[in-house]
Amino acid sequence: MAALELSRTAHLQIAFFLRQLGGWWFFMLGRWKLFELDGGARAVAERFFVEPYQDTFLPVWALRAAGWFDPLAEFACGLMLIFGVGVRPATWVLMGLLVMVTFGHQLKEPTYALSDHVLPAALLLIGIAALAGPKDALTLGALARPIWRRLRK
């Protein structure tokens, strides 16, 4: 099966659009959890991770750590996608978060439907990961590359 060939302009446009859409989605979610939700990351850890899952086999320390990591990662990785810096590591982290969230939901409800939040985010991240790389030139990293080259000389 042949790979889909995109023109340079189409690649730039699609990669930029997907990064912005996914980046803003995760950034705003992390921002809400950190700065608008009463109690910030501590509240996220307790309300969304420890309380619902403390009766499972998962240790409370791991639930608490995941609860703190979740909003911080969403916030930071969302910014990374928006600006196009560290896109590949950001997608790895966010994909890991989606796996973690799906595992948690299915631990409580084995028939948990992926369609509400996980599937759209997963599709965005798959698209971003597929288009990330040297052809994605509308990034802060790509724009700064010529400056770094000149500074190194």
PDB file of C-alpha atoms in Angstrom:
ATOM      1  CA  MET A   1       0.000   0.000   0.000  1.00  0.00           C
ATOM      2  CA  ALA A   2       1.416   3.370  -1.021  1.00  0.00           C
ATOM      3  CA  ALA A   3       1.774   6.169   1.494  1.00  0.00           C
ATOM      4  CA  LEU A   4      -0.324   9.268   1.075  1.00  0.00           C
ATOM      5  CA  GLU A   5       1.742  11.922  -0.684  1.00  0.00           C
ATOM      6  CA  LEU A   6       1.087  15.467   0.493  1.00  0.00           C
ATOM      7  CA  SER A   7       2.377  18.640  -1.046  1.00  0.00           C
ATOM      8  CA  ARG A   8       4.686  20.666   1.201  1.00  0.00           C
ATOM      9  CA  THR A   9       1.956  23.257   1.728  1.00  0.00           C
ATOM     10  CA  ALA A  10      -0.670  20.642   2.589  1.00  0.00           C
ATOM     11  CA  HIS A  11       1.730  18.963   5.035  1.00  0.00           C
ATOM     12  CA  LEU A  12       2.480  22.295   6.734  1.00  0.00           C
ATOM     13  CA  GLN A  13      -1.200  23.218   6.925  1.00  0.00           C
ATOM     14  CA  ILE A  14      -2.398  19.877   8.291  1.00  0.00           C
ATOM     15  CA  ALA A  15       0.482  19.490  10.761  1.00  0.00           C
ATOM     16  CA  PHE A  16       0.017  23.043  12.058  1.00  0.00           C
ATOM     17  CA  PHE A  17      -3.759  22.634  12.362  1.00  0.00           C
ATOM     18  CA  LEU A  18      -3.529  19.326  14.234  1.00  0.00           C
ATOM     19  CA  ARG A  19      -0.806  20.641  16.569  1.00  0.00           C
ATOM     20  CA  GLN A  20      -2.861  23.729  17.356  1.00  0.00           C
ATOM     21  CA  LEU A  21      -6.083  21.798  17.887  1.00  0.00           C
ATOM     22  CA  GLY A  22      -4.475  19.153  20.087  1.00  0.00           C
ATOM     23  CA  GLY A  23      -2.142  21.588  21.802  1.00  0.00           C
ATOM     24  CA  TRP A  24      -4.881  23.988  22.810  1.00  0.00           C
ATOM     25  CA  TRP A  25      -7.129  21.124  23.902  1.00  0.00           C
ATOM     26  CA  PHE A  26      -4.518  19.650  26.255  1.00  0.00           C
ATOM     27  CA  PHE A  27      -3.168  23.041  27.365  1.00  0.00           C
ATOM     28  CA  MET A  28      -6.630  24.332  28.320  1.00  0.00           C
ATOM     29  CA  LEU A  29      -7.475  21.091  30.107  1.00  0.00           C
ATOM     30  CA  GLY A  30      -4.239  21.288  32.103  1.00  0.00           C
ATOM     31  CA  ARG A  31      -4.770  25.002  32.764  1.00  0.00           C
ATOM     32  CA  TRP A  32      -8.269  24.343  34.093  1.00  0.00           C
ATOM     33  CA  LYS A  33      -7.045  21.565  36.366  1.00  0.00           C
ATOM     34  CA  LEU A  34      -4.083  23.590  37.664  1.00  0.00           C
ATOM     35  CA  PHE A  35      -5.468  27.112  37.969  1.00  0.00           C
ATOM     36  CA  GLU A  36      -9.269  27.090  37.884  1.00  0.00           C
ATOM     37  CA  LEU A  37     -10.189  23.920  39.726  1.00  0.00           C
ATOM     38  CA  ASP A  38     -10.256  24.698  43.435  1.00  0.00           C
ATOM     39  CA  GLY A  39      -7.144  23.084  44.897  1.00  0.00           C
ATOM     40  CA  GLY A  40      -5.159  22.671  41.658  1.00  0.00           C
ATOM     41  CA  ALA A  41      -3.060  19.563  41.097  1.00  0.00           C
ATOM     42  CA  ARG A  42      -3.608  18.410  44.683  1.00  0.00           C
ATOM     43  CA  ALA A  43      -7.377  18.436  44.138  1.00  0.00           C
ATOM     44  CA  VAL A  44      -7.007  16.629  40.811  1.00  0.00           C
ATOM     45  CA  ALA A  45      -4.956  13.919  42.494  1.00  0.00           C
ATOM     46  CA  GLU A  46      -7.421  13.429  45.342  1.00  0.00           C
ATOM     47  CA  ARG A  47     -10.763  13.894  43.509  1.00  0.00           C
ATOM     48  CA  PHE A  48     -10.032  12.198  40.200  1.00  0.00           C
ATOM     49  CA  PHE A  49      -7.360   9.644  41.078  1.00  0.00           C
ATOM     50  CA  VAL A  50      -7.197   8.698  44.775  1.00  0.00           C
ATOM     51  CA  GLU A  51     -10.882   8.806  45.818  1.00  0.00           C
ATOM     52  CA  PRO A  52     -12.336   6.864  42.878  1.00  0.00           C
ATOM     53  CA  TYR A  53      -9.568   4.220  42.750  1.00  0.00           C
ATOM     54  CA  GLN A  54      -8.380   3.739  46.340  1.00  0.00           C
ATOM     55  CA  ASP A  55     -10.472   0.558  46.607  1.00  0.00           C
ATOM     56  CA  THR A  56      -8.567  -1.048  43.700  1.00  0.00           C
ATOM     57  CA  PHE A  57      -5.238  -2.883  43.725  1.00  0.00           C
ATOM     58  CA  LEU A  58      -3.421   0.345  42.758  1.00  0.00           C
ATOM     59  CA  PRO A  59      -1.303   1.842  45.580  1.00  0.00           C
ATOM     60  CA  VAL A  60      -2.411   5.243  46.836  1.00  0.00           C
ATOM     61  CA  TRP A  61       1.072   6.716  46.310  1.00  0.00           C
ATOM     62  CA  ALA A  62       0.885   5.779  42.596  1.00  0.00           C
ATOM     63  CA  LEU A  63      -2.606   7.243  42.269  1.00  0.00           C
ATOM     64  CA  ARG A  64      -1.450  10.452  43.911  1.00  0.00           C
ATOM     65  CA  ALA A  65       1.656  10.659  41.687  1.00  0.00           C
ATOM     66  CA  ALA A  66      -0.436  10.071  38.555  1.00  0.00           C
ATOM     67  CA  GLY A  67      -2.914  12.706  39.716  1.00  0.00           C
ATOM     68  CA  TRP A  68      -0.170  15.294  40.106  1.00  0.00           C
ATOM     69  CA  PHE A  69       1.546  14.345  36.854  1.00  0.00           C
ATOM     70  CA  ASP A  70      -1.626  14.425  34.734  1.00  0.00           C
ATOM     71  CA  PRO A  71      -2.439  18.181  34.778  1.00  0.00           C
ATOM     72  CA  LEU A  72       1.218  19.225  34.701  1.00  0.00           C
ATOM     73  CA  ALA A  73       1.861  17.039  31.653  1.00  0.00           C
ATOM     74  CA  GLU A  74      -1.293  18.233  29.878  1.00  0.00           C
ATOM     75  CA  PHE A  75      -0.346  21.854  30.486  1.00  0.00           C
ATOM     76  CA  ALA A  76       3.326  21.533  29.476  1.00  0.00           C
ATOM     77  CA  CYS A  77       2.828  19.163  26.540  1.00  0.00           C
ATOM     78  CA  GLY A  78      -0.056  21.272  25.256  1.00  0.00           C
ATOM     79  CA  LEU A  79       2.279  24.277  25.145  1.00  0.00           C
ATOM     80  CA  MET A  80       4.942  22.180  23.447  1.00  0.00           C
ATOM     81  CA  LEU A  81       2.482  21.221  20.707  1.00  0.00           C
ATOM     82  CA  ILE A  82       1.234  24.792  20.271  1.00  0.00           C
ATOM     83  CA  PHE A  83       4.768  26.125  19.781  1.00  0.00           C
ATOM     84  CA  GLY A  84       6.074  23.049  17.990  1.00  0.00           C
ATOM     85  CA  VAL A  85       8.901  22.394  20.431  1.00  0.00           C
ATOM     86  CA  GLY A  86       9.571  18.781  21.396  1.00  0.00           C
ATOM     87  CA  VAL A  87       6.541  17.572  19.474  1.00  0.00           C
ATOM     88  CA  ARG A  88       7.623  13.925  19.423  1.00  0.00           C
ATOM     89  CA  PRO A  89       8.269  13.666  23.215  1.00  0.00           C
ATOM     90  CA  ALA A  90       5.052  15.591  23.920  1.00  0.00           C
ATOM     91  CA  THR A  91       3.000  13.157  21.844  1.00  0.00           C
ATOM     92  CA  TRP A  92       4.632  10.195  23.621  1.00  0.00           C
ATOM     93  CA  VAL A  93       3.737  11.645  27.036  1.00  0.00           C
ATOM     94  CA  LEU A  94       0.178  12.520  26.030  1.00  0.00           C
ATOM     95  CA  MET A  95      -0.360   9.101  24.440  1.00  0.00           C
ATOM     96  CA  GLY A  96       0.854   7.573  27.700  1.00  0.00           C
ATOM     97  CA  LEU A  97      -1.650   9.709  29.617  1.00  0.00           C
ATOM     98  CA  LEU A  98      -4.454   8.477  27.375  1.00  0.00           C
ATOM     99  CA  VAL A  99      -3.449   4.867  28.014  1.00  0.00           C
ATOM    100  CA  MET A 100      -3.333   5.567  31.765  1.00  0.00           C
ATOM    101  CA  VAL A 101      -6.754   7.260  31.755  1.00  0.00           C
ATOM    102  CA  THR A 102      -8.293   4.487  29.669  1.00  0.00           C
ATOM    103  CA  PHE A 103      -6.848   1.841  32.007  1.00  0.00           C
ATOM    104  CA  GLY A 104      -8.272   3.668  35.024  1.00  0.00           C
ATOM    105  CA  HIS A 105     -11.729   4.093  33.544  1.00  0.00           C
ATOM    106  CA  GLN A 106     -11.879   0.485  32.403  1.00  0.00           C
ATOM    107  CA  LEU A 107     -10.699  -0.692  35.808  1.00  0.00           C
ATOM    108  CA  LYS A 108     -13.894   0.805  37.258  1.00  0.00           C
ATOM    109  CA  GLU A 109     -16.138   0.207  34.238  1.00  0.00           C
ATOM    110  CA  PRO A 110     -14.910  -2.506  31.829  1.00  0.00           C
ATOM    111  CA  THR A 111     -17.319  -1.343  29.116  1.00  0.00           C
ATOM    112  CA  TYR A 112     -16.082   2.266  29.269  1.00  0.00           C
ATOM    113  CA  ALA A 113     -16.694   3.930  25.907  1.00  0.00           C
ATOM    114  CA  LEU A 114     -13.630   5.512  24.347  1.00  0.00           C
ATOM    115  CA  SER A 115     -15.730   7.764  22.132  1.00  0.00           C
ATOM    116  CA  ASP A 116     -16.265  10.746  24.452  1.00  0.00           C
ATOM    117  CA  HIS A 117     -12.755  11.999  25.193  1.00  0.00           C
ATOM    118  CA  VAL A 118     -10.113   9.383  24.575  1.00  0.00           C
ATOM    119  CA  LEU A 119     -10.763   8.515  20.937  1.00  0.00           C
ATOM    120  CA  PRO A 120     -10.797  12.111  19.595  1.00  0.00           C
ATOM    121  CA  ALA A 121      -7.612  12.909  21.540  1.00  0.00           C
ATOM    122  CA  ALA A 122      -5.981   9.675  20.353  1.00  0.00           C
ATOM    123  CA  LEU A 123      -6.793  10.435  16.719  1.00  0.00           C
ATOM    124  CA  LEU A 124      -5.362  13.942  17.074  1.00  0.00           C
ATOM    125  CA  LEU A 125      -2.159  12.597  18.611  1.00  0.00           C
ATOM    126  CA  ILE A 126      -1.801   9.928  15.925  1.00  0.00           C
ATOM    127  CA  GLY A 127      -2.098  12.625  13.254  1.00  0.00           C
ATOM    128  CA  ILE A 128       0.368  14.901  15.036  1.00  0.00           C
ATOM    129  CA  ALA A 129       2.879  12.081  15.501  1.00  0.00           C
ATOM    130  CA  ALA A 130       2.525  11.003  11.866  1.00  0.00           C
ATOM    131  CA  LEU A 131       3.249  14.505  10.562  1.00  0.00           C
ATOM    132  CA  ALA A 132       5.916  15.542  13.088  1.00  0.00           C
ATOM    133  CA  GLY A 133       9.409  15.933  11.759  1.00  0.00           C
ATOM    134  CA  PRO A 134      11.507  18.041   9.401  1.00  0.00           C
ATOM    135  CA  LYS A 135       8.629  18.731   7.009  1.00  0.00           C
ATOM    136  CA  ASP A 136       6.661  20.410   9.820  1.00  0.00           C
ATOM    137  CA  ALA A 137       8.375  23.763   9.382  1.00  0.00           C
ATOM    138  CA  LEU A 138       5.768  25.936  11.129  1.00  0.00           C
ATOM    139  CA  THR A 139       7.285  25.341  14.548  1.00  0.00           C
ATOM    140  CA  LEU A 140       9.324  27.455  16.906  1.00  0.00           C
ATOM    141  CA  GLY A 141      12.154  24.949  16.549  1.00  0.00           C
ATOM    142  CA  ALA A 142      12.165  25.151  12.752  1.00  0.00           C
ATOM    143  CA  LEU A 143      11.987  28.945  12.830  1.00  0.00           C
ATOM    144  CA  ALA A 144      14.869  29.161  15.326  1.00  0.00           C
ATOM    145  CA  ARG A 145      17.094  26.632  13.516  1.00  0.00           C
ATOM    146  CA  PRO A 146      18.739  29.190  11.165  1.00  0.00           C
ATOM    147  CA  ILE A 147      19.459  31.476  14.120  1.00  0.00           C
ATOM    148  CA  TRP A 148      21.108  28.635  16.071  1.00  0.00           C
ATOM    149  CA  ARG A 149      23.217  27.722  13.035  1.00  0.00           C
ATOM    150  CA  ARG A 150      24.496  31.292  12.746  1.00  0.00           C
ATOM    151  CA  LEU A 151      25.228  31.510  16.469  1.00  0.00           C
ATOM    152  CA  ARG A 152      27.283  28.300  16.394  1.00  0.00           C
ATOM    153  CA  LYS A 153      29.634  29.656  13.706  1.00  0.00           C
TER     154      LYS A 153
END
